[in-house]
Structure formats: structure tokens, C-alpha cells
Amino acid sequence: MRLTYVTLFEGLIASYFEDSILKRAIAKNLLEVDFLSPRDFTTNKHAKVDDYQVSGGAGLVFFPQPLFSLLQTLKKQSPNAYIIFPTPAGKLFKQTDAKRLAKKEHLVFVSGRYEGIDERVIEAFADEVFCIGDYVLTGGELPSLVMSDAISRHIHGVLGNEDSLSVESFENTLLEAPCFSKPPLYENKSVPSEFLKGNHARILSLKNKMAESKTQYFRPDLFSRFRVKH
Ligand code: SAM
């Protein structure tokens, strides 16, 4: 998959690919990453990309010309590019979106800054508009990385052990059960004794119960959906 990041701050994103799983995914040619800066598509003398809002009100926004030129050029070169705008004023990004988008050949993430992006750019080019959570960040670089990381995990070959994908949080509408490692007793705290007895059916049943109670406690919204289904 090709990932293109449209950003004023390439370094914020590039450093994330310099280690660990996504670095290996690039080395294995499963991911290809590139960057475009709106400043390189400006027609004004000072390579300015932001301006005041015509409605008045606090803060600057990306004005349309640089992003229009950039995205028109990109679409000509890569007609299948699927363009995503991170914004708090979008639909919530979910695991189901990550899985679905992992099938695309070219994803483009357009990072906003300031008060955001002139809405006409979003109307003209957005295939999807996503919010990563109910809070406001200073820019779209982290949301772009959050989404592309979650998506990349679902590309075949990116994870060393793909079994982990099927028992994770949000599969089957539940959070994952608590995990434990060795030693069985640490600082006077023990792992659930059932986990040590080797009876896989009973371990699975206990894990399911723990997953349900964890979900009920932390995410009553998910738990009520689970109850409707089961
Ligand atoms: N004025 C905007 C609003 O109230 O909806 C917030 C703009 S925010 C300061 C600047 C940029 O950060 C946005 O254009 C978007 O790219 C990104 N951003 C901030 N929070 C986000 C979130 N929760 N989800 C997705 N993108 C976010």
C-alpha cells in the first residue's frame, strides 16, 4: 500500500516510520511512504498557505489554492488515490474502518493545522472525513498516523503473528481480556489460577467473562451493543 501524507511538518510523521513494525513493513515493500507539502504548490510570493476566515472569528485556516493544486496534481498522477481528511468535525474512526481501508492501494491523509481547512477543499476531494476521538489536537499529523498505523496492521504480512488480530479489543464488540505473563506470582499479586492449569476451554471461558466485565465497566456503550447481539 502507498501512504501519502499531505503536511507542513513531514518530520513529525517520518520519524514514526524509523523504528519497529512499520519500518519493517517498508523494508518488506508492504508499505511505501511519501510526503507532499502544500507550500510547494503555492502561487504567492511568500509560500503562504493560511489566511483569515471570511466570516471573522478566531484563527486562520488553510485557504483553498495550495491544497487544490496539490490534490489535483496528485489525482492526475494516481487516479485511485483515496483521500482522507482528519478533522474533529468528522465521523469517528473505528477498527472496522481500519480493516476496510487496508484493502485500498493508495491512501492520502491531508493534515490540517490552525483552525482547519477551507471546507471547499474537503467538499471537492474528500473520500472520507474522520475524527479520531472527542478532543482537539494541534494538527492532523497525529490523527493521520493513528489511522494509518491501525490500517497497516491489517495488511497481510505487516504483523509477525496475525492470530493476534482475531482476539483483539473491538472484535466481537468487546474489549480484550486482561493479559498476564511470567512469573505467576509477582509483588504478591498472582495471575488467575485457571490460566495456569492448561485447560484451554476453561481458560477461554474465563477470558470471555473477563472481557465482558471489563467492557461493561469501561465501555458501557460497547457492552450494550454486545448484549443486543448475544
Ligand atoms: N477548529 C477545528 C474544530 O474545532 O473542529 C479544530 C482544528 S485543529 C486545531 C487543527 C487540525 O488538527 C484539524 O484540521 C485536523 O486536521 C486535526 N485534528 C485535531 N483534532 C483532531 C481529531 N480529534 N481528529 C482528527 N483530526 C484532528
PDB file of C-alpha atoms and ligand atoms in Angstrom:
ATOM      1  CA  MET A   1       0.000   0.000   0.000  1.00  0.00           C
ATOM      2  CA  ARG A   2       1.156   3.529  -0.715  1.00  0.00           C
ATOM      3  CA  LEU A   3       0.656   6.117   2.041  1.00  0.00           C
ATOM      4  CA  THR A   4       0.923   9.781   1.101  1.00  0.00           C
ATOM      5  CA  TYR A   5       0.913  12.415   3.840  1.00  0.00           C
ATOM      6  CA  VAL A   6      -0.003  15.963   2.912  1.00  0.00           C
ATOM      7  CA  THR A   7       1.552  18.037   5.686  1.00  0.00           C
ATOM      8  CA  LEU A   8       3.573  21.127   6.539  1.00  0.00           C
ATOM      9  CA  PHE A   9       5.531  19.044   9.053  1.00  0.00           C
ATOM     10  CA  GLU A  10       6.942  15.982   7.300  1.00  0.00           C
ATOM     11  CA  GLY A  11       9.411  15.334  10.145  1.00  0.00           C
ATOM     12  CA  LEU A  12       6.621  14.750  12.665  1.00  0.00           C
ATOM     13  CA  ILE A  13       5.339  11.847  10.596  1.00  0.00           C
ATOM     14  CA  ALA A  14       8.554  10.500   9.021  1.00  0.00           C
ATOM     15  CA  SER A  15      10.145   9.726  12.385  1.00  0.00           C
ATOM     16  CA  TYR A  16       7.347   7.261  13.202  1.00  0.00           C
ATOM     17  CA  PHE A  17       8.480   5.014  10.342  1.00  0.00           C
ATOM     18  CA  GLU A  18      12.079   4.860  11.545  1.00  0.00           C
ATOM     19  CA  ASP A  19      11.509   2.031  14.032  1.00  0.00           C
ATOM     20  CA  SER A  20       9.658  -1.152  14.747  1.00  0.00           C
ATOM     21  CA  ILE A  21       6.826  -2.790  12.801  1.00  0.00           C
ATOM     22  CA  LEU A  22       6.173  -0.104  10.195  1.00  0.00           C
ATOM     23  CA  LYS A  23       9.875   0.281   9.453  1.00  0.00           C
ATOM     24  CA  ARG A  24       9.969  -3.465   8.733  1.00  0.00           C
ATOM     25  CA  ALA A  25       6.824  -3.183   6.601  1.00  0.00           C
ATOM     26  CA  ILE A  26       8.596  -0.602   4.415  1.00  0.00           C
ATOM     27  CA  ALA A  27      11.689  -2.826   4.181  1.00  0.00           C
ATOM     28  CA  LYS A  28       9.443  -5.723   3.057  1.00  0.00           C
ATOM     29  CA  ASN A  29       7.825  -3.467   0.397  1.00  0.00           C
ATOM     30  CA  LEU A  30       4.423  -3.838   2.043  1.00  0.00           C
ATOM     31  CA  LEU A  31       4.270  -0.088   2.638  1.00  0.00           C
ATOM     32  CA  GLU A  32       5.557   2.846   0.644  1.00  0.00           C
ATOM     33  CA  VAL A  33       5.503   6.264   2.305  1.00  0.00           C
ATOM     34  CA  ASP A  34       5.795   9.717   0.731  1.00  0.00           C
ATOM     35  CA  PHE A  35       5.089  13.329   1.612  1.00  0.00           C
ATOM     36  CA  LEU A  36       3.734  16.422  -0.089  1.00  0.00           C
ATOM     37  CA  SER A  37       3.810  19.938   1.319  1.00  0.00           C
ATOM     38  CA  PRO A  38       1.075  22.452   0.450  1.00  0.00           C
ATOM     39  CA  ARG A  39       3.806  25.139   0.483  1.00  0.00           C
ATOM     40  CA  ASP A  40       5.308  23.614  -2.668  1.00  0.00           C
ATOM     41  CA  PHE A  41       2.037  24.273  -4.517  1.00  0.00           C
ATOM     42  CA  THR A  42       1.505  27.918  -3.573  1.00  0.00           C
ATOM     43  CA  THR A  43       1.350  30.660  -6.202  1.00  0.00           C
ATOM     44  CA  ASN A  44       2.030  33.545  -3.788  1.00  0.00           C
ATOM     45  CA  LYS A  45       5.457  35.089  -3.245  1.00  0.00           C
ATOM     46  CA  HIS A  46       5.873  34.034   0.383  1.00  0.00           C
ATOM     47  CA  ALA A  47       4.572  30.452   0.036  1.00  0.00           C
ATOM     48  CA  LYS A  48       1.761  31.347   2.426  1.00  0.00           C
ATOM     49  CA  VAL A  49      -0.892  28.658   2.976  1.00  0.00           C
ATOM     50  CA  ASP A  50      -3.160  30.192   5.640  1.00  0.00           C
ATOM     51  CA  ASP A  51      -5.473  33.167   5.831  1.00  0.00           C
ATOM     52  CA  TYR A  52      -8.159  34.754   7.989  1.00  0.00           C
ATOM     53  CA  GLN A  53     -11.689  33.370   7.985  1.00  0.00           C
ATOM     54  CA  VAL A  54     -14.082  35.381   5.797  1.00  0.00           C
ATOM     55  CA  SER A  55     -16.744  35.014   8.496  1.00  0.00           C
ATOM     56  CA  GLY A  56     -14.464  36.662  11.046  1.00  0.00           C
ATOM     57  CA  GLY A  57     -13.812  34.658  14.173  1.00  0.00           C
ATOM     58  CA  ALA A  58     -10.686  33.378  15.832  1.00  0.00           C
ATOM     59  CA  GLY A  59      -7.844  31.765  13.965  1.00  0.00           C
ATOM     60  CA  LEU A  60      -6.515  31.103  10.495  1.00  0.00           C
ATOM     61  CA  VAL A  61      -7.436  28.380   8.042  1.00  0.00           C
ATOM     62  CA  PHE A  62      -5.711  26.763   5.040  1.00  0.00           C
ATOM     63  CA  PHE A  63      -7.005  28.727   2.044  1.00  0.00           C
ATOM     64  CA  PRO A  64      -8.047  26.636  -0.990  1.00  0.00           C
ATOM     65  CA  GLN A  65      -5.424  27.326  -3.707  1.00  0.00           C
ATOM     66  CA  PRO A  66      -2.373  25.323  -2.455  1.00  0.00           C
ATOM     67  CA  LEU A  67      -4.378  22.245  -1.464  1.00  0.00           C
ATOM     68  CA  PHE A  68      -6.495  22.364  -4.641  1.00  0.00           C
ATOM     69  CA  SER A  69      -3.341  22.448  -6.806  1.00  0.00           C
ATOM     70  CA  LEU A  70      -1.657  19.730  -4.762  1.00  0.00           C
ATOM     71  CA  LEU A  71      -4.622  17.348  -4.737  1.00  0.00           C
ATOM     72  CA  GLN A  72      -5.488  17.929  -8.412  1.00  0.00           C
ATOM     73  CA  THR A  73      -1.889  17.092  -9.335  1.00  0.00           C
ATOM     74  CA  LEU A  74      -1.914  14.029  -7.109  1.00  0.00           C
ATOM     75  CA  LYS A  75      -5.214  12.760  -8.528  1.00  0.00           C
ATOM     76  CA  LYS A  76      -3.865  13.090 -12.082  1.00  0.00           C
ATOM     77  CA  GLN A  77      -0.802  11.018 -11.150  1.00  0.00           C
ATOM     78  CA  SER A  78      -2.680   8.489  -9.011  1.00  0.00           C
ATOM     79  CA  PRO A  79      -6.378   8.338 -10.023  1.00  0.00           C
ATOM     80  CA  ASN A  80      -7.090   5.632  -7.411  1.00  0.00           C
ATOM     81  CA  ALA A  81      -5.738   7.741  -4.554  1.00  0.00           C
ATOM     82  CA  TYR A  82      -8.280   7.593  -1.732  1.00  0.00           C
ATOM     83  CA  ILE A  83      -8.234  10.880   0.160  1.00  0.00           C
ATOM     84  CA  ILE A  84      -8.869  11.144   3.895  1.00  0.00           C
ATOM     85  CA  PHE A  85      -9.170  14.351   5.898  1.00  0.00           C
ATOM     86  CA  PRO A  86      -8.663  14.038   9.661  1.00  0.00           C
ATOM     87  CA  THR A  87     -10.861  16.580  11.472  1.00  0.00           C
ATOM     88  CA  PRO A  88     -12.708  16.730  14.788  1.00  0.00           C
ATOM     89  CA  ALA A  89     -15.791  17.548  12.674  1.00  0.00           C
ATOM     90  CA  GLY A  90     -15.938  14.092  11.089  1.00  0.00           C
ATOM     91  CA  LYS A  91     -17.215  10.615  11.838  1.00  0.00           C
ATOM     92  CA  LEU A  92     -15.435   8.575  14.471  1.00  0.00           C
ATOM     93  CA  PHE A  93     -12.659   6.347  13.088  1.00  0.00           C
ATOM     94  CA  LYS A  94     -13.181   2.718  14.138  1.00  0.00           C
ATOM     95  CA  GLN A  95     -11.465  -0.657  13.855  1.00  0.00           C
ATOM     96  CA  THR A  96     -13.957  -1.609  11.132  1.00  0.00           C
ATOM     97  CA  ASP A  97     -12.733   1.394   9.106  1.00  0.00           C
ATOM     98  CA  ALA A  98      -9.118   0.289   9.630  1.00  0.00           C
ATOM     99  CA  LYS A  99      -9.894  -3.171   8.241  1.00  0.00           C
ATOM    100  CA  ARG A 100     -11.879  -1.816   5.298  1.00  0.00           C
ATOM    101  CA  LEU A 101      -9.258   0.765   4.315  1.00  0.00           C
ATOM    102  CA  ALA A 102      -6.435  -1.824   4.480  1.00  0.00           C
ATOM    103  CA  LYS A 103      -7.721  -3.063   1.088  1.00  0.00           C
ATOM    104  CA  LYS A 104      -7.003   0.267  -0.693  1.00  0.00           C
ATOM    105  CA  GLU A 105      -3.912   0.610  -2.853  1.00  0.00           C
ATOM    106  CA  HIS A 106      -3.167   4.290  -2.152  1.00  0.00           C
ATOM    107  CA  LEU A 107      -4.308   6.300   0.874  1.00  0.00           C
ATOM    108  CA  VAL A 108      -3.732  10.028   1.198  1.00  0.00           C
ATOM    109  CA  PHE A 109      -4.016  11.808   4.564  1.00  0.00           C
ATOM    110  CA  VAL A 110      -4.409  15.590   4.490  1.00  0.00           C
ATOM    111  CA  SER A 111      -3.306  17.112   7.796  1.00  0.00           C
ATOM    112  CA  GLY A 112      -4.980  20.326   8.867  1.00  0.00           C
ATOM    113  CA  ARG A 113      -3.378  22.920  11.138  1.00  0.00           C
ATOM    114  CA  TYR A 114      -4.586  26.216  12.632  1.00  0.00           C
ATOM    115  CA  GLU A 115      -8.425  26.233  12.744  1.00  0.00           C
ATOM    116  CA  GLY A 116      -8.571  23.695   9.927  1.00  0.00           C
ATOM    117  CA  ILE A 117      -9.045  23.659   6.150  1.00  0.00           C
ATOM    118  CA  ASP A 118     -11.345  25.712   3.911  1.00  0.00           C
ATOM    119  CA  GLU A 119     -14.434  23.497   3.597  1.00  0.00           C
ATOM    120  CA  ARG A 120     -14.417  23.736  -0.215  1.00  0.00           C
ATOM    121  CA  VAL A 121     -11.214  21.672  -0.328  1.00  0.00           C
ATOM    122  CA  ILE A 122     -12.844  18.959   1.765  1.00  0.00           C
ATOM    123  CA  GLU A 123     -16.014  19.015  -0.365  1.00  0.00           C
ATOM    124  CA  ALA A 124     -14.010  18.730  -3.588  1.00  0.00           C
ATOM    125  CA  PHE A 125     -11.555  15.993  -2.609  1.00  0.00           C
ATOM    126  CA  ALA A 126     -12.584  14.027   0.500  1.00  0.00           C
ATOM    127  CA  ASP A 127     -13.391  10.361   0.090  1.00  0.00           C
ATOM    128  CA  GLU A 128     -13.786  10.200   3.861  1.00  0.00           C
ATOM    129  CA  VAL A 129     -13.560  12.570   6.815  1.00  0.00           C
ATOM    130  CA  PHE A 130     -12.567  11.088  10.171  1.00  0.00           C
ATOM    131  CA  CYS A 131     -12.283  12.192  13.790  1.00  0.00           C
ATOM    132  CA  ILE A 132     -10.026  10.001  15.976  1.00  0.00           C
ATOM    133  CA  GLY A 133     -11.656  10.921  19.304  1.00  0.00           C
ATOM    134  CA  ASP A 134     -13.636  13.593  21.075  1.00  0.00           C
ATOM    135  CA  TYR A 135     -10.782  16.031  21.722  1.00  0.00           C
ATOM    136  CA  VAL A 136      -8.968  18.646  19.647  1.00  0.00           C
ATOM    137  CA  LEU A 137      -5.281  18.287  18.714  1.00  0.00           C
ATOM    138  CA  THR A 138      -2.996  20.962  17.273  1.00  0.00           C
ATOM    139  CA  GLY A 139      -2.755  19.302  13.869  1.00  0.00           C
ATOM    140  CA  GLY A 140      -3.722  16.383  11.670  1.00  0.00           C
ATOM    141  CA  GLU A 141      -0.312  14.658  11.758  1.00  0.00           C
ATOM    142  CA  LEU A 142      -1.045  12.506  14.817  1.00  0.00           C
ATOM    143  CA  PRO A 143      -4.553  11.571  13.635  1.00  0.00           C
ATOM    144  CA  SER A 144      -3.106  10.647  10.218  1.00  0.00           C
ATOM    145  CA  LEU A 145      -0.527   8.433  11.901  1.00  0.00           C
ATOM    146  CA  VAL A 146      -3.073   6.913  14.261  1.00  0.00           C
ATOM    147  CA  MET A 147      -5.295   5.916  11.355  1.00  0.00           C
ATOM    148  CA  SER A 148      -2.512   4.696   9.086  1.00  0.00           C
ATOM    149  CA  ASP A 149      -0.954   2.633  11.883  1.00  0.00           C
ATOM    150  CA  ALA A 150      -4.306   0.987  12.666  1.00  0.00           C
ATOM    151  CA  ILE A 151      -4.877   0.354   8.939  1.00  0.00           C
ATOM    152  CA  SER A 152      -1.371  -1.022   8.263  1.00  0.00           C
ATOM    153  CA  ARG A 153      -1.759  -3.745  10.907  1.00  0.00           C
ATOM    154  CA  HIS A 154      -4.457  -5.277   8.698  1.00  0.00           C
ATOM    155  CA  ILE A 155      -2.248  -5.551   5.616  1.00  0.00           C
ATOM    156  CA  HIS A 156      -1.190  -9.160   5.183  1.00  0.00           C
ATOM    157  CA  GLY A 157       2.430  -9.639   6.296  1.00  0.00           C
ATOM    158  CA  VAL A 158       2.782  -6.465   8.373  1.00  0.00           C
ATOM    159  CA  LEU A 159       2.283  -8.192  11.739  1.00  0.00           C
ATOM    160  CA  GLY A 160       4.566 -11.054  12.710  1.00  0.00           C
ATOM    161  CA  ASN A 161       1.682 -13.004  14.243  1.00  0.00           C
ATOM    162  CA  GLU A 162      -1.641 -12.366  12.528  1.00  0.00           C
ATOM    163  CA  ASP A 163      -3.516 -14.585  15.025  1.00  0.00           C
ATOM    164  CA  SER A 164      -3.459 -11.649  17.421  1.00  0.00           C
ATOM    165  CA  LEU A 165      -5.778  -9.705  15.085  1.00  0.00           C
ATOM    166  CA  SER A 166      -8.720 -12.018  15.750  1.00  0.00           C
ATOM    167  CA  VAL A 167      -8.681 -11.827  19.560  1.00  0.00           C
ATOM    168  CA  GLU A 168      -8.145  -8.121  19.980  1.00  0.00           C
ATOM    169  CA  SER A 169     -10.273  -5.421  21.516  1.00  0.00           C
ATOM    170  CA  PHE A 170     -13.262  -4.392  19.353  1.00  0.00           C
ATOM    171  CA  GLU A 171     -13.531  -7.836  17.722  1.00  0.00           C
ATOM    172  CA  ASN A 172     -16.953  -9.167  18.637  1.00  0.00           C
ATOM    173  CA  THR A 173     -17.773  -5.727  20.181  1.00  0.00           C
ATOM    174  CA  LEU A 174     -15.765  -6.476  23.340  1.00  0.00           C
ATOM    175  CA  LEU A 175     -12.524  -5.197  24.844  1.00  0.00           C
ATOM    176  CA  GLU A 176      -9.748  -7.757  25.150  1.00  0.00           C
ATOM    177  CA  ALA A 177      -9.480  -9.734  28.401  1.00  0.00           C
ATOM    178  CA  PRO A 178      -6.532  -8.832  30.675  1.00  0.00           C
ATOM    179  CA  CYS A 179      -3.192 -10.416  29.663  1.00  0.00           C
ATOM    180  CA  PHE A 180      -0.593 -11.889  32.052  1.00  0.00           C
ATOM    181  CA  SER A 181       2.996 -13.062  31.706  1.00  0.00           C
ATOM    182  CA  LYS A 182       5.537 -14.823  33.936  1.00  0.00           C
ATOM    183  CA  PRO A 183       6.087 -15.160  36.867  1.00  0.00           C
ATOM    184  CA  PRO A 184       2.674 -16.369  38.134  1.00  0.00           C
ATOM    185  CA  LEU A 185       3.276 -14.538  41.436  1.00  0.00           C
ATOM    186  CA  TYR A 186       4.840 -11.067  41.382  1.00  0.00           C
ATOM    187  CA  GLU A 187       4.877  -8.483  44.172  1.00  0.00           C
ATOM    188  CA  ASN A 188       2.316 -10.599  45.986  1.00  0.00           C
ATOM    189  CA  LYS A 189      -0.069 -10.419  43.021  1.00  0.00           C
ATOM    190  CA  SER A 190      -0.975 -13.643  41.259  1.00  0.00           C
ATOM    191  CA  VAL A 191      -2.339 -14.346  37.805  1.00  0.00           C
ATOM    192  CA  PRO A 192      -5.795 -16.034  37.701  1.00  0.00           C
ATOM    193  CA  SER A 193      -5.127 -19.627  38.833  1.00  0.00           C
ATOM    194  CA  GLU A 194      -7.256 -21.045  35.997  1.00  0.00           C
ATOM    195  CA  PHE A 195      -4.726 -19.651  33.485  1.00  0.00           C
ATOM    196  CA  LEU A 196      -2.052 -21.994  34.908  1.00  0.00           C
ATOM    197  CA  LYS A 197      -3.979 -25.258  34.683  1.00  0.00           C
ATOM    198  CA  GLY A 198      -3.707 -25.777  30.931  1.00  0.00           C
ATOM    199  CA  ASN A 199      -7.423 -26.436  30.325  1.00  0.00           C
ATOM    200  CA  HIS A 200      -7.899 -24.338  27.195  1.00  0.00           C
ATOM    201  CA  ALA A 201     -11.696 -24.483  27.144  1.00  0.00           C
ATOM    202  CA  ARG A 202     -11.881 -23.213  30.728  1.00  0.00           C
ATOM    203  CA  ILE A 203      -9.246 -20.553  30.064  1.00  0.00           C
ATOM    204  CA  LEU A 204     -11.227 -19.351  27.060  1.00  0.00           C
ATOM    205  CA  SER A 205     -14.453 -19.274  29.043  1.00  0.00           C
ATOM    206  CA  LEU A 206     -12.794 -17.264  31.844  1.00  0.00           C
ATOM    207  CA  LYS A 207     -11.236 -14.877  29.306  1.00  0.00           C
ATOM    208  CA  ASN A 208     -14.659 -14.314  27.733  1.00  0.00           C
ATOM    209  CA  LYS A 209     -16.168 -13.500  31.132  1.00  0.00           C
ATOM    210  CA  MET A 210     -13.316 -11.123  31.966  1.00  0.00           C
ATOM    211  CA  ALA A 211     -13.654  -9.434  28.569  1.00  0.00           C
ATOM    212  CA  GLU A 212     -17.373  -8.931  29.195  1.00  0.00           C
ATOM    213  CA  SER A 213     -16.918  -7.432  32.660  1.00  0.00           C
ATOM    214  CA  LYS A 214     -14.074  -5.175  31.501  1.00  0.00           C
ATOM    215  CA  THR A 215     -16.223  -3.916  28.628  1.00  0.00           C
ATOM    216  CA  GLN A 216     -19.226  -3.383  30.906  1.00  0.00           C
ATOM    217  CA  TYR A 217     -17.067  -1.342  33.300  1.00  0.00           C
ATOM    218  CA  PHE A 218     -15.062   0.764  30.831  1.00  0.00           C
ATOM    219  CA  ARG A 219     -17.283   0.873  27.744  1.00  0.00           C
ATOM    220  CA  PRO A 220     -20.977   0.513  28.576  1.00  0.00           C
ATOM    221  CA  ASP A 221     -21.719   1.750  25.020  1.00  0.00           C
ATOM    222  CA  LEU A 222     -19.937  -1.278  23.502  1.00  0.00           C
ATOM    223  CA  PHE A 223     -21.354  -3.615  26.115  1.00  0.00           C
ATOM    224  CA  SER A 224     -24.952  -2.709  25.331  1.00  0.00           C
ATOM    225  CA  ARG A 225     -24.277  -3.442  21.638  1.00  0.00           C
ATOM    226  CA  PHE A 226     -22.758  -6.787  22.624  1.00  0.00           C
ATOM    227  CA  ARG A 227     -25.846  -7.607  24.734  1.00  0.00           C
ATOM    228  CA  VAL A 228     -28.156  -6.880  21.801  1.00  0.00           C
ATOM    229  CA  LYS A 229     -26.190  -9.295  19.617  1.00  0.00           C
ATOM    230  CA  HIS A 230     -25.841 -12.136  22.179  1.00  0.00           C
TER     231      HIS A 230
HETATM  232  N1  SAM B   1     -11.303  24.251  14.520  1.00  0.00           N
HETATM  233  C1  SAM B   1     -11.348  22.821  14.405  1.00  0.00           C
HETATM  234  C2  SAM B   1     -12.581  22.278  15.098  1.00  0.00           C
HETATM  235  O1  SAM B   1     -12.978  22.854  16.132  1.00  0.00           O
HETATM  236  O2  SAM B   1     -13.148  21.267  14.642  1.00  0.00           O
HETATM  237  C3  SAM B   1     -10.108  22.214  15.031  1.00  0.00           C
HETATM  238  C4  SAM B   1      -8.877  22.403  14.225  1.00  0.00           C
HETATM  239  S1  SAM B   1      -7.470  21.553  14.887  1.00  0.00           S
HETATM  240  C5  SAM B   1      -6.818  22.756  15.977  1.00  0.00           C
HETATM  241  C6  SAM B   1      -6.342  21.536  13.568  1.00  0.00           C
HETATM  242  C7  SAM B   1      -6.299  20.229  12.780  1.00  0.00           C
HETATM  243  O3  SAM B   1      -5.949  19.171  13.643  1.00  0.00           O
HETATM  244  C8  SAM B   1      -7.584  19.778  12.119  1.00  0.00           C
HETATM  245  O4  SAM B   1      -7.792  20.428  10.884  1.00  0.00           O
HETATM  246  C9  SAM B   1      -7.353  18.294  11.962  1.00  0.00           C
HETATM  247  O5  SAM B   1      -6.563  18.023  10.825  1.00  0.00           O
HETATM  248  C10 SAM B   1      -6.534  17.965  13.207  1.00  0.00           C
HETATM  249  N2  SAM B   1      -7.310  17.390  14.320  1.00  0.00           N
HETATM  250  C11 SAM B   1      -7.367  17.908  15.577  1.00  0.00           C
HETATM  251  N3  SAM B   1      -8.094  17.121  16.384  1.00  0.00           N
HETATM  252  C12 SAM B   1      -8.497  16.063  15.661  1.00  0.00           C
HETATM  253  C13 SAM B   1      -9.266  14.902  15.932  1.00  0.00           C
HETATM  254  N4  SAM B   1      -9.795  14.682  17.135  1.00  0.00           N
HETATM  255  N5  SAM B   1      -9.476  14.013  14.939  1.00  0.00           N
HETATM  256  C14 SAM B   1      -8.972  14.229  13.707  1.00  0.00           C
HETATM  257  N6  SAM B   1      -8.238  15.324  13.383  1.00  0.00           N
HETATM  258  C15 SAM B   1      -7.987  16.236  14.337  1.00  0.00           C
END
